[in-house]
Coordinates of C-alpha atoms and ligand atoms in Angstrom, one line a residue:
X1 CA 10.9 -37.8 -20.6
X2 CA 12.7 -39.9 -22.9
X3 CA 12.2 -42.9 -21.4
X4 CA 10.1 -45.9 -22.8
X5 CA 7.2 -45.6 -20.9
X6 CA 6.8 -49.3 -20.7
X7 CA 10.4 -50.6 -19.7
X8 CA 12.1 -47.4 -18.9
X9 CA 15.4 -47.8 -21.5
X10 CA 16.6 -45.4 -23.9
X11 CA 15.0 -44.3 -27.0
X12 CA 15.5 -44.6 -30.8
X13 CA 13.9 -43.2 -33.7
X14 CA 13.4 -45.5 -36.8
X15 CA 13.0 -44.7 -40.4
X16 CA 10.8 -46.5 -43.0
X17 CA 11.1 -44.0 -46.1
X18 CA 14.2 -43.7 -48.3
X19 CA 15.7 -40.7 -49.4
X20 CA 18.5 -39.2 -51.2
X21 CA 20.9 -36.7 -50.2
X22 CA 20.6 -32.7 -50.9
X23 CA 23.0 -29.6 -50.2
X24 CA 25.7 -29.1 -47.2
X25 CA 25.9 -30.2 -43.6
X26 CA 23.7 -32.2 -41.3
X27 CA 20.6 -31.5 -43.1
X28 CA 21.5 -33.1 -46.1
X29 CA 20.1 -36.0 -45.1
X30 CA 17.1 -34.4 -43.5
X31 CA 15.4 -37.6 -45.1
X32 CA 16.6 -39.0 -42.0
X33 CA 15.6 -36.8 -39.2
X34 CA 13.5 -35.7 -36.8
X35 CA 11.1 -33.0 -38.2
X36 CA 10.5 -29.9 -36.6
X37 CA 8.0 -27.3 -36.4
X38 CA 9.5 -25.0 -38.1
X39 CA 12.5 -24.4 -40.0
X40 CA 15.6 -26.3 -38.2
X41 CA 18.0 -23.6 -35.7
X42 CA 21.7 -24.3 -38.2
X43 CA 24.8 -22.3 -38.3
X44 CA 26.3 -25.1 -41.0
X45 CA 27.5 -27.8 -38.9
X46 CA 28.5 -30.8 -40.8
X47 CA 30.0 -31.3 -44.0
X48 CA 33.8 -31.4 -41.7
X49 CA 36.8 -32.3 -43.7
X50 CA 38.1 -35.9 -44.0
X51 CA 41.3 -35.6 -44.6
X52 CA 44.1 -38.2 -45.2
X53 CA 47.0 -38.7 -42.5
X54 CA 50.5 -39.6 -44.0
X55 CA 52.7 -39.6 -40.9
X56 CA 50.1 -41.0 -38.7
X57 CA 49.4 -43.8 -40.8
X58 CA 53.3 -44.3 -41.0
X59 CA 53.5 -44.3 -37.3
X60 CA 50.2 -46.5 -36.5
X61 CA 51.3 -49.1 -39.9
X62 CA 47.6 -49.1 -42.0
X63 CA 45.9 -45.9 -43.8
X64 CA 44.3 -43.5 -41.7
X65 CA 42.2 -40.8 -42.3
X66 CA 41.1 -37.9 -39.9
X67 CA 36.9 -36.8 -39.7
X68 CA 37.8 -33.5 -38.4
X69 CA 34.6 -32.3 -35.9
X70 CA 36.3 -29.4 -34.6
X71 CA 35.8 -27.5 -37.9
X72 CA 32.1 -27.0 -36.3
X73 CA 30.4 -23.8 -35.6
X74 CA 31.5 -24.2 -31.8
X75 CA 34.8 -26.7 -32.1
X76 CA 33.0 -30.2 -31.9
X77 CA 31.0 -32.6 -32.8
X78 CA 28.2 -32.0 -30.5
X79 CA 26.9 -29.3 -32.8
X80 CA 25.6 -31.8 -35.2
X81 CA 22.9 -33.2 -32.3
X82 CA 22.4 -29.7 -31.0
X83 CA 21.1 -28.5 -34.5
X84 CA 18.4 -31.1 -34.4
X85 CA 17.4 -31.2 -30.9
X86 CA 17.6 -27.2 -30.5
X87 CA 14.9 -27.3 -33.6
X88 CA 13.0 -29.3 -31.7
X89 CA 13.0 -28.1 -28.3
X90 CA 11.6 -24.7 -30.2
X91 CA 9.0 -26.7 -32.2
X92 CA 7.4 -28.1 -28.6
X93 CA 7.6 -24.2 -27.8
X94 CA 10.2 -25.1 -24.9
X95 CA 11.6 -21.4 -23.3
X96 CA 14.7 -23.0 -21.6
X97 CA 17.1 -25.7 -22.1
X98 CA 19.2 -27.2 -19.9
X99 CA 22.2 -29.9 -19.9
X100 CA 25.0 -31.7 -17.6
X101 CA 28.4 -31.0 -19.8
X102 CA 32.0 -31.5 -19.2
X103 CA 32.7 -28.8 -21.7
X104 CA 31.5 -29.0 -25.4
X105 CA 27.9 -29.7 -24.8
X106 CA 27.7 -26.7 -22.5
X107 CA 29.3 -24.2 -25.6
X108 CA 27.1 -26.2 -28.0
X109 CA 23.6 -25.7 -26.4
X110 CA 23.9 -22.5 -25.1
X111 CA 25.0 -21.3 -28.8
X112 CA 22.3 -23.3 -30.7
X113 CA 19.9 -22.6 -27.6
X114 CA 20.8 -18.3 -27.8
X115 CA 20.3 -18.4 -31.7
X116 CA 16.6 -20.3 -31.1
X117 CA 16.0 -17.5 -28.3
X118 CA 16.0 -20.4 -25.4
X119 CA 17.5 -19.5 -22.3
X120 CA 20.6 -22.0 -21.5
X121 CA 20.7 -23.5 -17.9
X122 CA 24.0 -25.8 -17.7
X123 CA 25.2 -28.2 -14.7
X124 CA 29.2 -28.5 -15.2
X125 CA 31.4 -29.8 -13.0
X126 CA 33.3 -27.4 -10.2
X127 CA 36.7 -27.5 -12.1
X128 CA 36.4 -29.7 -14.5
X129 CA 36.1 -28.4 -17.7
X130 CA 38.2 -27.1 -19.9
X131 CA 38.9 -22.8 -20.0
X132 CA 37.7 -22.1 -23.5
X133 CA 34.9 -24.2 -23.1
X134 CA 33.4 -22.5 -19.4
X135 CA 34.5 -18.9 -22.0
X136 CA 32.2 -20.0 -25.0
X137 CA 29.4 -20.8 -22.4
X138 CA 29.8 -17.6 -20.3
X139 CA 30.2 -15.5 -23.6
X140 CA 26.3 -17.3 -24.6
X141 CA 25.2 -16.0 -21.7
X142 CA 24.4 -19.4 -20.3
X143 CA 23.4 -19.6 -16.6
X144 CA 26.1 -21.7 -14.7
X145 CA 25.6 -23.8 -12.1
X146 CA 29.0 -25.4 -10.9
X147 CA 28.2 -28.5 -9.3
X148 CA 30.0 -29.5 -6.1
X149 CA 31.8 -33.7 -7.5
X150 CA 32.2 -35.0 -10.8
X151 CA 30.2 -35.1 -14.3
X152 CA 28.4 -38.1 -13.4
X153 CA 26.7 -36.1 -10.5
X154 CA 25.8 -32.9 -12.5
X155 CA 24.4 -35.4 -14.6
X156 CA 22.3 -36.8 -11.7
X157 CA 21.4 -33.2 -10.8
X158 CA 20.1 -32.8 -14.5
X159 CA 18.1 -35.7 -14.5
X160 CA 16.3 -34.9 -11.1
X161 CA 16.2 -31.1 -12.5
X162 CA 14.5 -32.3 -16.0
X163 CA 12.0 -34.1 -14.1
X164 CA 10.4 -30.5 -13.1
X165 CA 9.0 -30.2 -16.8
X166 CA 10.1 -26.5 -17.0
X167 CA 13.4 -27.0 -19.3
X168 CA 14.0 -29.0 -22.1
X169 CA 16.7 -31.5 -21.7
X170 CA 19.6 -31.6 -23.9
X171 CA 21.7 -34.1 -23.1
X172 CA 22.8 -37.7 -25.0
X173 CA 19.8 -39.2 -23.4
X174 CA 17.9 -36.9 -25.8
X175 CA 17.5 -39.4 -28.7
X176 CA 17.1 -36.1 -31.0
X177 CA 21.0 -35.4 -30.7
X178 CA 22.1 -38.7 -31.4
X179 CA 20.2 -38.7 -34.7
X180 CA 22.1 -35.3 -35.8
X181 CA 25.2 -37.3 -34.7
X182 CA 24.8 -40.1 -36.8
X183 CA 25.6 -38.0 -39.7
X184 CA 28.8 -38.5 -39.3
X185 CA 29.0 -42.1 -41.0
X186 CA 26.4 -40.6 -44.0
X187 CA 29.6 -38.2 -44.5
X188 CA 32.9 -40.6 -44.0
X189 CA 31.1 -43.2 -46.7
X190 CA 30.3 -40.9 -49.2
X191 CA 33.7 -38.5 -48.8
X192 CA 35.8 -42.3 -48.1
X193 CA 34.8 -44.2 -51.7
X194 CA 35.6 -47.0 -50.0
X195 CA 34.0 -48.6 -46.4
X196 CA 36.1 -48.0 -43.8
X197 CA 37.4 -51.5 -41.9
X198 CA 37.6 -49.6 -38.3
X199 CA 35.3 -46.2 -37.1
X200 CA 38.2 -45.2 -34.0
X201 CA 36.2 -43.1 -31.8
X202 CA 36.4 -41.2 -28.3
X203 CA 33.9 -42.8 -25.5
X204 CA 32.6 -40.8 -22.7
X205 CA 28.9 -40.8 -22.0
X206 CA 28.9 -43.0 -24.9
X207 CA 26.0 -41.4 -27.1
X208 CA 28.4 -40.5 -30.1
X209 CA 30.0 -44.5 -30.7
X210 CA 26.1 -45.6 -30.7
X211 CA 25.0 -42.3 -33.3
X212 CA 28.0 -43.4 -35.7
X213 CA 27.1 -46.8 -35.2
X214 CA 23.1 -46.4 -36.3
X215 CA 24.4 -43.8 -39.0
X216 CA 26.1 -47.1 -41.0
X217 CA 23.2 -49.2 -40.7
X218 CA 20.7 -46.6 -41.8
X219 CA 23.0 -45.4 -44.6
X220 CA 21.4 -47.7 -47.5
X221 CA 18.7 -46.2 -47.3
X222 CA 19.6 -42.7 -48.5
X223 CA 21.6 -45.1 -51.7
X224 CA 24.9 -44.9 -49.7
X225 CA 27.3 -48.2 -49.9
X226 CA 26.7 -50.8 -46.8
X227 CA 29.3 -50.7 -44.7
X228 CA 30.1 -52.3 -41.1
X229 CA 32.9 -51.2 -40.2
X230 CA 34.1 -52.4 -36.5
X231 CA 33.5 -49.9 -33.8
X232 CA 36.6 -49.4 -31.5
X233 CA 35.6 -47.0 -28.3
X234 CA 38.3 -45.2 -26.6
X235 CA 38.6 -44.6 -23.0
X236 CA 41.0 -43.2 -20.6
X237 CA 42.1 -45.5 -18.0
X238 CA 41.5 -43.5 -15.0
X239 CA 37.5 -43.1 -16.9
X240 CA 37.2 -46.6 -18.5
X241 CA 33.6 -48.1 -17.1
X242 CA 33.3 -49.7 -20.5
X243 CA 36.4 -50.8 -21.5
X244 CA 37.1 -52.3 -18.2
X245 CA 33.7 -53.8 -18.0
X246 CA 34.9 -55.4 -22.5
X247 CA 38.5 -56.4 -20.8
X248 CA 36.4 -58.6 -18.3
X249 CA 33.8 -59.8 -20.4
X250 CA 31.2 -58.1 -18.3
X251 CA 27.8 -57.2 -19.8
X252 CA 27.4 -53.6 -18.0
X253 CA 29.8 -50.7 -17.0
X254 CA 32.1 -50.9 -14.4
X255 CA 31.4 -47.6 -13.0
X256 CA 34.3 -45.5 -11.9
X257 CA 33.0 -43.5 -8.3
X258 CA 36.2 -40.6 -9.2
X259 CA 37.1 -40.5 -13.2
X260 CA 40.4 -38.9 -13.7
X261 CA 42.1 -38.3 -16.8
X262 CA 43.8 -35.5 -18.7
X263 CA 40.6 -35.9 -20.9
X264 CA 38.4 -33.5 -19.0
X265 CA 35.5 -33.9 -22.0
X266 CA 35.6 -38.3 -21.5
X267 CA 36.1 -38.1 -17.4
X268 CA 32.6 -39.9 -17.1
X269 CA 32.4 -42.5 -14.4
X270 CA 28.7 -43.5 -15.3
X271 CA 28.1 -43.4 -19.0
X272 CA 24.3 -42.8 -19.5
X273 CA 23.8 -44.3 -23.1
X274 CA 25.8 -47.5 -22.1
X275 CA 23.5 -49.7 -23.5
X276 CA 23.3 -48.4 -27.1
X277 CA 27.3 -48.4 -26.7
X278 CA 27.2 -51.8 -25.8
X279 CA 25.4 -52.8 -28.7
X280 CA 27.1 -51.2 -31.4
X281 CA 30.2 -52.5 -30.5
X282 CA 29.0 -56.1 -30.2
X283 CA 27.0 -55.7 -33.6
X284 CA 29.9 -54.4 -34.9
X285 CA 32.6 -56.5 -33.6
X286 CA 34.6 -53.9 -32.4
X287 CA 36.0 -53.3 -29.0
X288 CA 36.3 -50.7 -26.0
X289 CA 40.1 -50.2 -25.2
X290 CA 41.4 -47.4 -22.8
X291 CA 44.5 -45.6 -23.0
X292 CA 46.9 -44.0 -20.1
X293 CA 47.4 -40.2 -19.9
X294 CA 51.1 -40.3 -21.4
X295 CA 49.8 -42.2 -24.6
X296 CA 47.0 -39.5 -25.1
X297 CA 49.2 -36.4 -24.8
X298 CA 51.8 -37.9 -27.2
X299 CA 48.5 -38.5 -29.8
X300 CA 48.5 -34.9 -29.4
X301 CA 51.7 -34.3 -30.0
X302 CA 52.4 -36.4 -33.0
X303 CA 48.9 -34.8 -35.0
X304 CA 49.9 -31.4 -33.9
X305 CA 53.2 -31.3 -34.7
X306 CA 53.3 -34.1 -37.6
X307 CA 50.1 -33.4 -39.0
X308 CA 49.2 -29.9 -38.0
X309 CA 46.0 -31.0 -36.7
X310 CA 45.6 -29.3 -33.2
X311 CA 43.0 -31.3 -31.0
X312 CA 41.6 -31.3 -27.6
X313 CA 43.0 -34.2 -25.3
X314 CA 39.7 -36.7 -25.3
X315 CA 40.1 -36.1 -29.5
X316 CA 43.3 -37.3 -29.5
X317 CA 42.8 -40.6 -27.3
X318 CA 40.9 -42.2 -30.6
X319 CA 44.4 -41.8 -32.3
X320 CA 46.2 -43.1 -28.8
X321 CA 44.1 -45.8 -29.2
X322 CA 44.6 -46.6 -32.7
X323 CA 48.1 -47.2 -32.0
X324 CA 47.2 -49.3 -29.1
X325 CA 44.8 -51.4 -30.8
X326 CA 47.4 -52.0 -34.0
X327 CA 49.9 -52.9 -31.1
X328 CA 47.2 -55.3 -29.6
X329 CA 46.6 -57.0 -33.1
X330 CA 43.5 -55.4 -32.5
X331 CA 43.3 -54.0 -36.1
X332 CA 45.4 -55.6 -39.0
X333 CA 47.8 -53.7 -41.4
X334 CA 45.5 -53.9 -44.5
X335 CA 43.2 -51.8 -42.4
X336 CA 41.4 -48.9 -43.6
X337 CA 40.6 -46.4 -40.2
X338 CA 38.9 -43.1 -39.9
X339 CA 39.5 -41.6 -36.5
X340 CA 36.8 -39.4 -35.1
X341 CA 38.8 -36.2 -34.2
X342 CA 35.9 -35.0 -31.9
X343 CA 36.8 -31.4 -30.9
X344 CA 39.6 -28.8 -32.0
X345 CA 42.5 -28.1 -29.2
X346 CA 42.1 -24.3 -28.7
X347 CA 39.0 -25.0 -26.1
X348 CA 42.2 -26.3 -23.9
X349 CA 45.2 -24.1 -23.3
X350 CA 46.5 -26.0 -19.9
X351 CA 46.6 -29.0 -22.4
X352 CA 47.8 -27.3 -25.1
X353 CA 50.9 -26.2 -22.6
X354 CA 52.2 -29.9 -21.7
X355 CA 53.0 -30.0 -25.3
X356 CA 55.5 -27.1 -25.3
X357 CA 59.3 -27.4 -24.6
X358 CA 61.6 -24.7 -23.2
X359 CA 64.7 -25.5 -25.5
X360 CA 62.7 -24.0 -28.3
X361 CA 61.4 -20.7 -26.7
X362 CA 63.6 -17.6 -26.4
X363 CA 63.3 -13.9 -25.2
X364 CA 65.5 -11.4 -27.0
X365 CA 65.6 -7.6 -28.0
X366 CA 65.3 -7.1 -31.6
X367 CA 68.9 -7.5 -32.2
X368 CA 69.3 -10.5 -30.4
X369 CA 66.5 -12.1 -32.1
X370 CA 67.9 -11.7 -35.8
X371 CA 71.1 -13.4 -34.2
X372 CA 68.8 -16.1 -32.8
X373 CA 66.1 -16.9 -36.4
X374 CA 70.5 -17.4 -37.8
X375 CA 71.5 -19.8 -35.1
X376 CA 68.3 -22.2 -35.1
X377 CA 67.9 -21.9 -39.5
X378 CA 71.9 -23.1 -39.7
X379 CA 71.5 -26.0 -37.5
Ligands
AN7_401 C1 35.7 -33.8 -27.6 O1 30.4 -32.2 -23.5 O2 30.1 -35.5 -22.7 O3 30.8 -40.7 -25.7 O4 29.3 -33.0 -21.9 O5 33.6 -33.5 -25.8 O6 29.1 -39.2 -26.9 O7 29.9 -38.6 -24.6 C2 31.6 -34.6 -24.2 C3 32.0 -35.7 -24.8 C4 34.4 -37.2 -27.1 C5 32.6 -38.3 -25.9 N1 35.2 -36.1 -27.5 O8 31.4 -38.4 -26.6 C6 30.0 -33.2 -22.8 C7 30.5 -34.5 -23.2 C8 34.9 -34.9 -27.1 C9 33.8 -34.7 -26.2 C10 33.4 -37.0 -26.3 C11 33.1 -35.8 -25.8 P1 30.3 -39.3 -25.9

């Protein structure tokens, strides 16, 4: 399933008609997508703010505006794919779903799957996703198997359990959710005005860069402005099998056997949709980069606390690694960047934690406290 029958590789849906775009969210530009039997399974995902970042840009030295994905109906950007390829797994008259996750995918399908009546099977790795994320899955009623190792062997698990015929599959390899992914360019050019010089985005299996990537070169066709913006993929460096692979010149992944980062969501060793990756960032002259743990959590800090934007660790390494790239030369001062802020921070309270400081957290009585609010305003 979803695998060229004649050379095996990934698959891609292509578009010969022309359309224009009508009402909110993903399907506004149901011109296109995938059709479904059916009407399509939607809680109004899409249509997230762009919004501007002053300090950030002041920081990184070139504008920089935010597409903010965890204003989705479960906190990322996975919802746009799952609204198409939930609508489609009910058109085949699939009865269960099923999908390898570190986190967002798992809360994603087992929402959209529930509100299509599919029964969610998920394959997550034994500790290593994120609290909120394992809660929104639980609270769908998902069934849970933990799998003993990392992401990359759940995934393994998936692909030998998809095989069986029984369940639909739902991960990035389904071609369906990159296509409700790709929205997200349609949205940044016409919200923008302007093309964007630089698309800053958060790699771990490596579906999304590619979906973003085909979104820009399909956008003329629903009367959108052309735009190629370069593609910069961001990576942690204990997860980096693509920007390690860029940094040596090499042609494929170099895969990481044990992916640690912070970054539960982008700790994928073997990205699956490599080859799409590979391509949109040599089409678009971009790059992979990878950042370290201590740059990520400082992204974190400085759009929580600068810009009041509160995202989860793998969201924040696309801002990490703006800042690395404009140290790197990577991307000039003139430039015009959106960064993809791929899932909001309240899926991840241990992350959330590193952020706090003791020297501004007290505990008082009542009286005490009034003293305390007099003490902290005067200083
Ligand atoms: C917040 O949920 O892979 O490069 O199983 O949750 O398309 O994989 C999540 C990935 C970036 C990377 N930011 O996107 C999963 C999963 C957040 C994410 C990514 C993920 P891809």
């Amino acid at each position: 399933m979803f695998r060229c029958p004649a050379c095996g590789g990934l698959l891609e849906p292509v578009y010969s008609v022309e359309g224009s775009p009508r009402g909110r969210g993903v399907w506004r530009y149901a011109d296109l997508l995938p059709r479904s039997r059916g009407p399509p399974v939607s809680m109004g995902e899409g249509s997230t703010p762009l919004v501007e970042l002053p300090r950030a840009s002041e920081l990184a030295g070139c504008r920089v505006y935010a597409k903010l994905e965890g204003l989705n109906p479960t906190g990322s950007f996975k919802d746009r794919g799952m609204t198409v390829a939930v609508s489609i797994a009910r058109g085949y008259g699939a009865r269960a779903t099923l999908a390898a996750s570190t986190g967002n995918t798992a809360a994603s399908m087992a929402a959209y799957s529930r509100r299509a009546g599919l029964k969610p099977v998920l394959l997550l790795p034994r500790r290593g996703v994120a609290r909120g994320k394992l809660a929104q899955a639980i609270a769908h009623g998902a069934y849970i198997v933990e799998v003993e190792g990392s992401f990359d062997d759940a995934m393994e698990a998936a692909l030998r359990a998809a095989e069986l015929g029984e369940v639909y599959p739902l991960n990035s390899f389904n071609p369906y959710r990159l296509e409700g992914q790709k929205t997200i360019a349609f949205e940044v050019l016409e919200d923008l005005g302007e093309p964007p010089t630089h698309v800053v985005v958060p790699v771990g299996n490596s579906g999304n860069i590619a979906a973003i990537w085909k979104g820009f070169k399909e956008a003329p066709l629903l009367g959108l402005p052309p735009a190629r913006p370069r593609m910069i993929g961001v990576q942690a460096e204990g997860a980096a099998p693509l920007a390690e692979a860029w940094a040596r010149g090499l042609r494929e992944p170099v895969a990481v056997e044990k992916p640690r980062t912070i970054a539960s969501a982008i700790r994928i060793g073997r990205p699956v949709n490599w080859p799409k990756a590979m391509r949109a960032v040599n089409e678009s002259r971009g790059a992979f980069i990878k950042v370290s743990d201590p740059e990520i959590l400082n992204a974190m800090a400085v759009l929580a606390r600068e810009e009041g934007i509160l995202v989860e660790p793998a969201s924040a390494a696309a801002y990490a690694g703006l800042l690395r790239a404009r140290k790197m030369g990577l991307i000039g001062e003139d430039s015009l960047v959106v960064v993809v802020l791929t899932g909001t921070g309240l899926k991840d309270p241990d992350a959330l934690s590193l952020l706090g400081s003791d020297t501004t957290r007290y505990t008082a009585g009542p009286q005490e406290a009034v003293e305390i609010v007099k003490a902290i305003v005067s200083r």
